[in-house]
PDB file of C-alpha atoms and ligand atoms in Angstrom:
ATOM      1  CA  UNK A1074     170.089   4.084-107.132  1.00 71.00           C
ATOM      2  CA  UNK A1075     166.815   5.799-106.519  1.00 72.00           C
ATOM      3  CA  UNK A1076     165.338   5.948-110.026  1.00 85.00           C
ATOM      4  CA  UNK A1077     162.282   7.579-108.806  1.00 87.00           C
ATOM      5  CA  UNK A1078     164.416  10.724-107.947  1.00 88.00           C
ATOM      6  CA  UNK A1079     165.943   9.937-111.155  1.00 94.00           C
ATOM      7  CA  UNK A1080     162.700  10.376-112.891  1.00 94.00           C
ATOM      8  CA  UNK A1081     161.789  13.296-110.987  1.00 94.00           C
ATOM      9  CA  UNK A1082     164.887  15.327-111.408  1.00 96.00           C
ATOM     10  CA  UNK A1083     165.395  14.272-114.811  1.00 97.00           C
ATOM     11  CA  UNK A1084     161.877  16.064-115.702  1.00 97.00           C
ATOM     12  CA  UNK A1085     162.818  19.039-113.857  1.00 97.00           C
ATOM     13  CA  UNK A1086     165.798  19.521-115.209  1.00 98.00           C
ATOM     14  CA  UNK A1087     164.458  18.536-118.970  1.00 97.00           C
ATOM     15  CA  UNK A1088     161.374  21.264-118.200  1.00 97.00           C
ATOM     16  CA  UNK A1089     163.791  24.052-117.447  1.00 97.00           C
ATOM     17  CA  UNK A1090     165.729  23.679-120.943  1.00 97.00           C
ATOM     18  CA  UNK A1091     169.301  22.467-118.713  1.00 98.00           C
ATOM     19  CA  UNK A1092     171.384  19.362-118.473  1.00 98.00           C
ATOM     20  CA  UNK A1093     172.212  16.956-115.737  1.00 98.00           C
ATOM     21  CA  UNK A1094     175.425  15.996-115.211  1.00 98.00           C
ATOM     22  CA  UNK A1095     175.230  12.603-112.783  1.00 98.00           C
ATOM     23  CA  UNK A1096     178.146  13.051-110.465  1.00 98.00           C
ATOM     24  CA  UNK A1097     179.236   9.662-110.399  1.00 97.00           C
ATOM     25  CA  UNK A1098     182.832   9.834-107.802  1.00 97.00           C
ATOM     26  CA  UNK A1099     183.410   6.773-105.984  1.00 95.00           C
ATOM     27  CA  UNK A1100     180.373   4.518-107.581  1.00 96.00           C
ATOM     28  CA  UNK A1101     181.566   1.335-109.129  1.00 96.00           C
ATOM     29  CA  UNK A1102     180.680   1.112-112.653  1.00 97.00           C
ATOM     30  CA  UNK A1103     177.657  -1.309-112.363  1.00 96.00           C
ATOM     31  CA  UNK A1104     175.750   1.786-110.755  1.00 95.00           C
ATOM     32  CA  UNK A1105     176.480   3.629-113.661  1.00 97.00           C
ATOM     33  CA  UNK A1106     175.174   1.346-116.115  1.00 97.00           C
ATOM     34  CA  UNK A1107     171.805   1.227-114.034  1.00 95.00           C
ATOM     35  CA  UNK A1108     171.624   4.810-114.638  1.00 96.00           C
ATOM     36  CA  UNK A1109     172.877   4.398-118.469  1.00 97.00           C
ATOM     37  CA  UNK A1110     170.536   2.120-118.856  1.00 96.00           C
ATOM     38  CA  UNK A1111     167.664   4.487-118.211  1.00 95.00           C
ATOM     39  CA  UNK A1112     169.082   7.099-120.497  1.00 96.00           C
ATOM     40  CA  UNK A1113     171.380   9.172-119.145  1.00 97.00           C
ATOM     41  CA  UNK A1114     174.639   9.496-120.748  1.00 98.00           C
ATOM     42  CA  UNK A1115     176.618  12.465-119.225  1.00 98.00           C
ATOM     43  CA  UNK A1116     178.372  12.034-116.053  1.00 98.00           C
ATOM     44  CA  UNK A1117     181.139  14.040-113.950  1.00 98.00           C
ATOM     45  CA  UNK A1118     183.851  12.724-112.119  1.00 98.00           C
ATOM     46  CA  UNK A1119     186.758  14.550-110.224  1.00 97.00           C
ATOM     47  CA  UNK A1120     189.577  12.473-110.177  1.00 98.00           C
ATOM     48  CA  UNK A1121     191.758  12.079-113.537  1.00 98.00           C
ATOM     49  CA  UNK A1122     192.936   8.161-112.847  1.00 98.00           C
ATOM     50  CA  UNK A1123     188.900   7.255-111.557  1.00 98.00           C
ATOM     51  CA  UNK A1124     187.764   8.862-115.092  1.00 98.00           C
ATOM     52  CA  UNK A1125     190.162   6.653-117.272  1.00 98.00           C
ATOM     53  CA  UNK A1126     189.434   3.875-115.512  1.00 98.00           C
ATOM     54  CA  UNK A1127     185.696   4.558-115.828  1.00 98.00           C
ATOM     55  CA  UNK A1128     185.956   5.655-119.603  1.00 98.00           C
ATOM     56  CA  UNK A1129     187.916   1.938-120.364  1.00 98.00           C
ATOM     57  CA  UNK A1130     185.235   0.132-118.827  1.00 98.00           C
ATOM     58  CA  UNK A1131     181.721   1.507-119.897  1.00 98.00           C
ATOM     59  CA  UNK A1132     180.221   2.233-122.898  1.00 98.00           C
ATOM     60  CA  UNK A1133     181.674   4.840-125.291  1.00 98.00           C
ATOM     61  CA  UNK A1134     178.227   6.640-125.761  1.00 98.00           C
ATOM     62  CA  UNK A1135     179.099   8.280-122.567  1.00 98.00           C
ATOM     63  CA  UNK A1136     180.133  11.760-122.384  1.00 98.00           C
ATOM     64  CA  UNK A1137     182.567  12.493-119.189  1.00 99.00           C
ATOM     65  CA  UNK A1138     182.605  15.728-117.702  1.00 98.00           C
ATOM     66  CA  UNK A1139     185.513  16.438-115.418  1.00 98.00           C
ATOM     67  CA  UNK A1140     184.117  18.625-112.703  1.00 98.00           C
ATOM     68  CA  UNK A1141     187.649  18.571-110.211  1.00 97.00           C
ATOM     69  CA  UNK A1142     190.717  20.256-110.145  1.00 96.00           C
ATOM     70  CA  UNK A1143     192.826  18.923-112.751  1.00 97.00           C
ATOM     71  CA  UNK A1144     196.972  19.306-112.605  1.00 97.00           C
ATOM     72  CA  UNK A1145     199.086  20.360-115.818  1.00 98.00           C
ATOM     73  CA  UNK A1146     200.509  17.271-115.672  1.00 98.00           C
ATOM     74  CA  UNK A1147     197.468  14.963-116.089  1.00 98.00           C
ATOM     75  CA  UNK A1148     195.708  16.330-118.980  1.00 98.00           C
ATOM     76  CA  UNK A1149     197.375  14.053-121.737  1.00 98.00           C
ATOM     77  CA  UNK A1150     195.581  11.011-119.868  1.00 98.00           C
ATOM     78  CA  UNK A1151     192.223  12.249-120.358  1.00 98.00           C
ATOM     79  CA  UNK A1152     192.833  14.847-123.563  1.00 98.00           C
ATOM     80  CA  UNK A1153     191.644  11.943-125.856  1.00 98.00           C
ATOM     81  CA  UNK A1154     188.131  11.177-124.837  1.00 98.00           C
ATOM     82  CA  UNK A1155     187.090  13.933-122.156  1.00 98.00           C
ATOM     83  CA  UNK A1156     183.696  15.803-123.153  1.00 98.00           C
ATOM     84  CA  UNK A1157     184.278  18.646-121.236  1.00 99.00           C
ATOM     85  CA  UNK A1158     186.712  20.227-118.593  1.00 99.00           C
ATOM     86  CA  UNK A1159     184.355  22.217-116.086  1.00 98.00           C
ATOM     87  CA  UNK A1160     187.314  23.302-113.549  1.00 98.00           C
ATOM     88  CA  UNK A1161     189.797  25.410-115.456  1.00 98.00           C
ATOM     89  CA  UNK A1162     191.261  27.486-113.431  1.00 97.00           C
ATOM     90  CA  UNK A1163     194.365  28.982-114.606  1.00 96.00           C
ATOM     91  CA  UNK A1164     195.819  29.947-118.346  1.00 97.00           C
ATOM     92  CA  UNK A1165     198.774  27.444-117.454  1.00 97.00           C
ATOM     93  CA  UNK A1166     195.761  24.967-117.389  1.00 98.00           C
ATOM     94  CA  UNK A1167     193.854  25.548-120.300  1.00 98.00           C
ATOM     95  CA  UNK A1168     197.238  26.186-122.276  1.00 98.00           C
ATOM     96  CA  UNK A1169     198.175  22.642-121.392  1.00 98.00           C
ATOM     97  CA  UNK A1170     194.357  21.499-122.608  1.00 98.00           C
ATOM     98  CA  UNK A1171     195.069  23.254-125.797  1.00 98.00           C
ATOM     99  CA  UNK A1172     198.293  21.617-126.213  1.00 98.00           C
ATOM    100  CA  UNK A1173     197.239  18.021-125.558  1.00 98.00           C
ATOM    101  CA  UNK A1174     193.590  18.591-127.875  1.00 98.00           C
ATOM    102  CA  UNK A1175     195.920  19.178-130.673  1.00 98.00           C
ATOM    103  CA  UNK A1176     197.658  16.306-130.271  1.00 98.00           C
ATOM    104  CA  UNK A1177     195.061  14.186-130.093  1.00 98.00           C
ATOM    105  CA  UNK A1178     193.363  16.501-133.235  1.00 98.00           C
ATOM    106  CA  UNK A1179     190.258  17.315-130.888  1.00 98.00           C
ATOM    107  CA  UNK A1180     188.696  20.464-129.566  1.00 98.00           C
ATOM    108  CA  UNK A1181     188.419  20.411-126.322  1.00 98.00           C
ATOM    109  CA  UNK A1182     184.921  22.048-124.511  1.00 98.00           C
ATOM    110  CA  UNK A1183     186.342  23.964-121.352  1.00 98.00           C
ATOM    111  CA  UNK A1184     184.528  25.621-118.570  1.00 98.00           C
ATOM    112  CA  UNK A1185     186.305  28.553-116.237  1.00 98.00           C
ATOM    113  CA  UNK A1186     185.835  27.649-112.502  1.00 98.00           C
ATOM    114  CA  UNK A1187     184.881  31.170-110.924  1.00 97.00           C
ATOM    115  CA  UNK A1188     185.250  31.108-107.189  1.00 95.00           C
ATOM    116  CA  UNK A1189     181.740  32.400-106.169  1.00 92.00           C
ATOM    117  CA  UNK A1190     181.492  30.923-102.627  1.00 88.00           C
ATOM    118  CA  UNK A1191     182.396  32.625 -99.027  1.00 83.00           C
ATOM    119  CA  UNK A1192     185.038  29.846 -98.582  1.00 78.00           C
ATOM    120  CA  UNK A1193     188.693  29.707 -98.293  1.00 72.00           C
ATOM    121  CA  UNK A1194     188.562  25.988 -99.626  1.00 63.00           C
ATOM    122  CA  UNK A1195     187.288  25.803-103.376  1.00 61.00           C
ATOM    123  CA  UNK A1196     189.793  25.584-105.979  1.00 80.00           C
ATOM    124  CA  UNK A1197     188.707  28.687-108.655  1.00 94.00           C
ATOM    125  CA  UNK A1198     189.545  32.108-110.570  1.00 96.00           C
ATOM    126  CA  UNK A1199     188.046  35.742-109.083  1.00 95.00           C
ATOM    127  CA  UNK A1200     186.252  37.458-111.722  1.00 96.00           C
ATOM    128  CA  UNK A1201     189.405  39.590-112.274  1.00 96.00           C
ATOM    129  CA  UNK A1202     191.419  36.798-112.949  1.00 96.00           C
ATOM    130  CA  UNK A1203     189.191  35.232-115.673  1.00 98.00           C
ATOM    131  CA  UNK A1204     189.065  38.576-117.095  1.00 98.00           C
ATOM    132  CA  UNK A1205     192.820  38.935-117.582  1.00 97.00           C
ATOM    133  CA  UNK A1206     193.039  35.477-118.612  1.00 97.00           C
ATOM    134  CA  UNK A1207     190.552  36.667-121.981  1.00 97.00           C
ATOM    135  CA  UNK A1208     192.360  39.622-122.583  1.00 96.00           C
ATOM    136  CA  UNK A1209     195.645  37.895-122.708  1.00 97.00           C
ATOM    137  CA  UNK A1210     197.513  37.472-126.036  1.00 96.00           C
ATOM    138  CA  UNK A1211     198.287  33.755-124.880  1.00 97.00           C
ATOM    139  CA  UNK A1212     194.383  33.189-124.247  1.00 97.00           C
ATOM    140  CA  UNK A1213     193.511  34.390-128.096  1.00 95.00           C
ATOM    141  CA  UNK A1214     196.412  32.202-129.721  1.00 96.00           C
ATOM    142  CA  UNK A1215     194.576  29.050-128.786  1.00 98.00           C
ATOM    143  CA  UNK A1216     193.109  27.197-131.760  1.00 97.00           C
ATOM    144  CA  UNK A1217     192.083  23.493-129.934  1.00 98.00           C
ATOM    145  CA  UNK A1218     189.643  24.843-127.003  1.00 98.00           C
ATOM    146  CA  UNK A1219     186.521  26.074-126.929  1.00 98.00           C
ATOM    147  CA  UNK A1220     185.571  28.049-123.615  1.00 98.00           C
ATOM    148  CA  UNK A1221     181.618  26.911-123.273  1.00 98.00           C
ATOM    149  CA  UNK A1222     180.791  29.030-120.515  1.00 98.00           C
ATOM    150  CA  UNK A1223     181.472  29.211-116.664  1.00 98.00           C
ATOM    151  CA  UNK A1224     181.369  26.660-113.757  1.00 98.00           C
ATOM    152  CA  UNK A1225     181.026  27.443-109.951  1.00 97.00           C
ATOM    153  CA  UNK A1226     180.180  26.515-106.498  1.00 96.00           C
ATOM    154  CA  UNK A1227     177.923  28.122-103.689  1.00 96.00           C
ATOM    155  CA  UNK A1228     179.220  28.215 -99.982  1.00 94.00           C
ATOM    156  CA  UNK A1229     177.872  25.360 -98.312  1.00 93.00           C
ATOM    157  CA  UNK A1230     175.214  26.900 -96.124  1.00 94.00           C
ATOM    158  CA  UNK A1231     171.415  26.538 -94.996  1.00 94.00           C
ATOM    159  CA  UNK A1232     171.352  30.146 -96.040  1.00 96.00           C
ATOM    160  CA  UNK A1233     169.332  29.896 -99.254  1.00 97.00           C
ATOM    161  CA  UNK A1234     169.437  33.301-100.023  1.00 97.00           C
ATOM    162  CA  UNK A1235     173.291  33.490 -99.890  1.00 97.00           C
ATOM    163  CA  UNK A1236     173.357  30.599-102.472  1.00 97.00           C
ATOM    164  CA  UNK A1237     170.660  32.453-104.671  1.00 98.00           C
ATOM    165  CA  UNK A1238     172.888  35.844-104.499  1.00 97.00           C
ATOM    166  CA  UNK A1239     176.292  33.839-104.788  1.00 97.00           C
ATOM    167  CA  UNK A1240     174.335  31.968-108.321  1.00 98.00           C
ATOM    168  CA  UNK A1241     173.213  35.159-109.446  1.00 98.00           C
ATOM    169  CA  UNK A1242     176.821  36.641-109.409  1.00 97.00           C
ATOM    170  CA  UNK A1243     178.171  33.950-111.809  1.00 98.00           C
ATOM    171  CA  UNK A1244     174.869  34.854-114.129  1.00 98.00           C
ATOM    172  CA  UNK A1245     175.431  38.009-113.937  1.00 98.00           C
ATOM    173  CA  UNK A1246     179.584  38.001-114.697  1.00 98.00           C
ATOM    174  CA  UNK A1247     178.361  35.072-117.300  1.00 98.00           C
ATOM    175  CA  UNK A1248     176.417  38.134-119.047  1.00 98.00           C
ATOM    176  CA  UNK A1249     179.238  40.344-118.977  1.00 98.00           C
ATOM    177  CA  UNK A1250     181.695  38.007-120.342  1.00 98.00           C
ATOM    178  CA  UNK A1251     179.409  37.241-123.155  1.00 98.00           C
ATOM    179  CA  UNK A1252     179.199  40.716-124.184  1.00 98.00           C
ATOM    180  CA  UNK A1253     182.311  41.777-124.162  1.00 97.00           C
ATOM    181  CA  UNK A1254     184.430  38.882-124.867  1.00 97.00           C
ATOM    182  CA  UNK A1255     182.098  36.116-126.556  1.00 97.00           C
ATOM    183  CA  UNK A1256     179.954  38.002-128.443  1.00 95.00           C
ATOM    184  CA  UNK A1257     179.470  36.246-131.731  1.00 93.00           C
ATOM    185  CA  UNK A1258     180.776  33.379-130.415  1.00 96.00           C
ATOM    186  CA  UNK A1259     178.253  30.174-129.996  1.00 96.00           C
ATOM    187  CA  UNK A1260     180.195  28.022-128.007  1.00 98.00           C
ATOM    188  CA  UNK A1261     180.425  30.428-124.678  1.00 98.00           C
ATOM    189  CA  UNK A1262     176.310  29.173-123.339  1.00 98.00           C
ATOM    190  CA  UNK A1263     177.350  27.048-120.577  1.00 98.00           C
ATOM    191  CA  UNK A1264     176.434  28.009-116.681  1.00 98.00           C
ATOM    192  CA  UNK A1265     177.292  24.910-114.314  1.00 98.00           C
ATOM    193  CA  UNK A1266     176.031  25.476-110.933  1.00 98.00           C
ATOM    194  CA  UNK A1267     173.710  23.547-108.450  1.00 98.00           C
ATOM    195  CA  UNK A1268     174.565  20.279-106.924  1.00 98.00           C
ATOM    196  CA  UNK A1269     172.489  17.734-104.735  1.00 96.00           C
ATOM    197  CA  UNK A1270     171.888  20.489-102.300  1.00 96.00           C
ATOM    198  CA  UNK A1271     171.006  23.682-104.200  1.00 97.00           C
ATOM    199  CA  UNK A1272     170.340  22.654-108.260  1.00 98.00           C
ATOM    200  CA  UNK A1273     167.098  24.082-107.353  1.00 97.00           C
ATOM    201  CA  UNK A1274     167.832  27.928-106.599  1.00 98.00           C
ATOM    202  CA  UNK A1275     170.341  26.900-109.648  1.00 98.00           C
ATOM    203  CA  UNK A1276     168.085  25.524-112.359  1.00 98.00           C
ATOM    204  CA  UNK A1277     165.940  29.009-111.023  1.00 98.00           C
ATOM    205  CA  UNK A1278     169.060  31.314-111.116  1.00 98.00           C
ATOM    206  CA  UNK A1279     169.614  30.199-114.859  1.00 98.00           C
ATOM    207  CA  UNK A1280     171.842  26.855-114.816  1.00 98.00           C
ATOM    208  CA  UNK A1281     172.142  25.130-118.104  1.00 98.00           C
ATOM    209  CA  UNK A1282     174.003  22.341-116.033  1.00 98.00           C
ATOM    210  CA  UNK A1283     173.706  21.215-112.490  1.00 98.00           C
ATOM    211  CA  UNK A1284     176.015  18.412-111.550  1.00 98.00           C
ATOM    212  CA  UNK A1285     174.184  16.150-108.897  1.00 97.00           C
ATOM    213  CA  UNK A1286     175.972  13.105-106.978  1.00 96.00           C
ATOM    214  CA  UNK A1287     174.186  11.832-103.746  1.00 94.00           C
ATOM    215  CA  UNK A1288     171.050  13.141-104.495  1.00 94.00           C
ATOM    216  CA  UNK A1289     171.200  10.134-106.809  1.00 93.00           C
ATOM    217  CA  UNK A1290     173.279   7.591-105.879  1.00 91.00           C
ATOM    218  CA  UNK A1291     173.301   7.842-102.100  1.00 86.00           C
ATOM    219  CA  UNK A1292     175.755   9.622 -99.950  1.00 81.00           C
ATOM    220  CA  UNK A1293     179.691   8.696-100.811  1.00 77.00           C
ATOM    221  CA  UNK A1294     181.946   6.397 -98.432  1.00 72.00           C
ATOM    222  CA  UNK A1295     185.630   7.364 -98.860  1.00 65.00           C
ATOM    223  CA  UNK A1296     187.132   4.728 -97.972  1.00 53.00           C
TER     224      UNK A1296
HETATM  225  C1  PLP B2117     181.061  15.582-106.170  1.00 62.81           C
HETATM  226  C2  PLP B2117     180.853  17.440-106.617  1.00 62.81           C
HETATM  227  C3  PLP B2117     179.312  17.553-107.257  1.00 62.81           C
HETATM  228  C4  PLP B2117     178.185  16.901-106.524  1.00 62.81           C
HETATM  229  O1  PLP B2117     178.145  16.598-105.547  1.00 62.81           O
HETATM  230  P1  PLP B2117     176.210  16.537-104.403  1.00 62.81           P
HETATM  231  O2  PLP B2117     176.528  16.862-103.353  1.00 62.81           O
HETATM  232  O3  PLP B2117     176.996  14.781-104.052  1.00 62.81           O
HETATM  233  O4  PLP B2117     175.649  16.398-105.608  1.00 62.81           O
HETATM  234  C5  PLP B2117     179.008  18.608-107.769  1.00 62.81           C
HETATM  235  N1  PLP B2117     180.221  19.522-108.356  1.00 62.81           N
HETATM  236  C6  PLP B2117     181.624  19.300-107.661  1.00 62.81           C
HETATM  237  C7  PLP B2117     182.556  20.263-108.469  1.00 62.81           C
HETATM  238  C8  PLP B2117     181.719  18.287-107.256  1.00 62.81           C
HETATM  239  O5  PLP B2117     182.842  17.624-106.647  1.00 62.81           O
END
């Protein structure tokens, strides 16, 4: 854990009025605690089982964001405690989150994951799919989710201008949705974009949440 990097990063993020999601996937609870002891209470995980285990082992005032692909049959495991699901990529998934949140007598904050990268592998909705979802009668009937904004991942490239263009397109789409579907809605205010390699660009382009893992915790080892 590089505390100097953490301190610099958190100051940069606060100066911009944004928030840091410390992405702790694959990292043990002890490492999460060292950041928690420095005041970091917002963490991101991408797998349900790992998220549940860490939630059980760690202080209960940690806010957990799910940032990875979520299968509908696993929503029930995180519905009791998850703070935000950033990776909503279908109406079916959002409807299941609504159902499980209602069972827990909670409202769950969600972001729609929008596909912005020039890559085949990434999950997410196209802009058209997202708008179709927001227009549907099924969407209007949901009562236990807050759609709080959008999440996106830029292409993994050295081309700074391409990354900037992709983030800018996400911000433009966010503003369009805000005007069109969420005008009087105070919840729709989050734009989650930027990771270790491109968070500086994301902050310049208006991110309110950045998701940083390896820059804080060091490179991940996948076993
Ligand atoms: C792993 C992950 C991150 C963090 O990536 P780093 O490059 O380690 O900062 C951010 N967002 C998502 C969706 C991730 O899966």
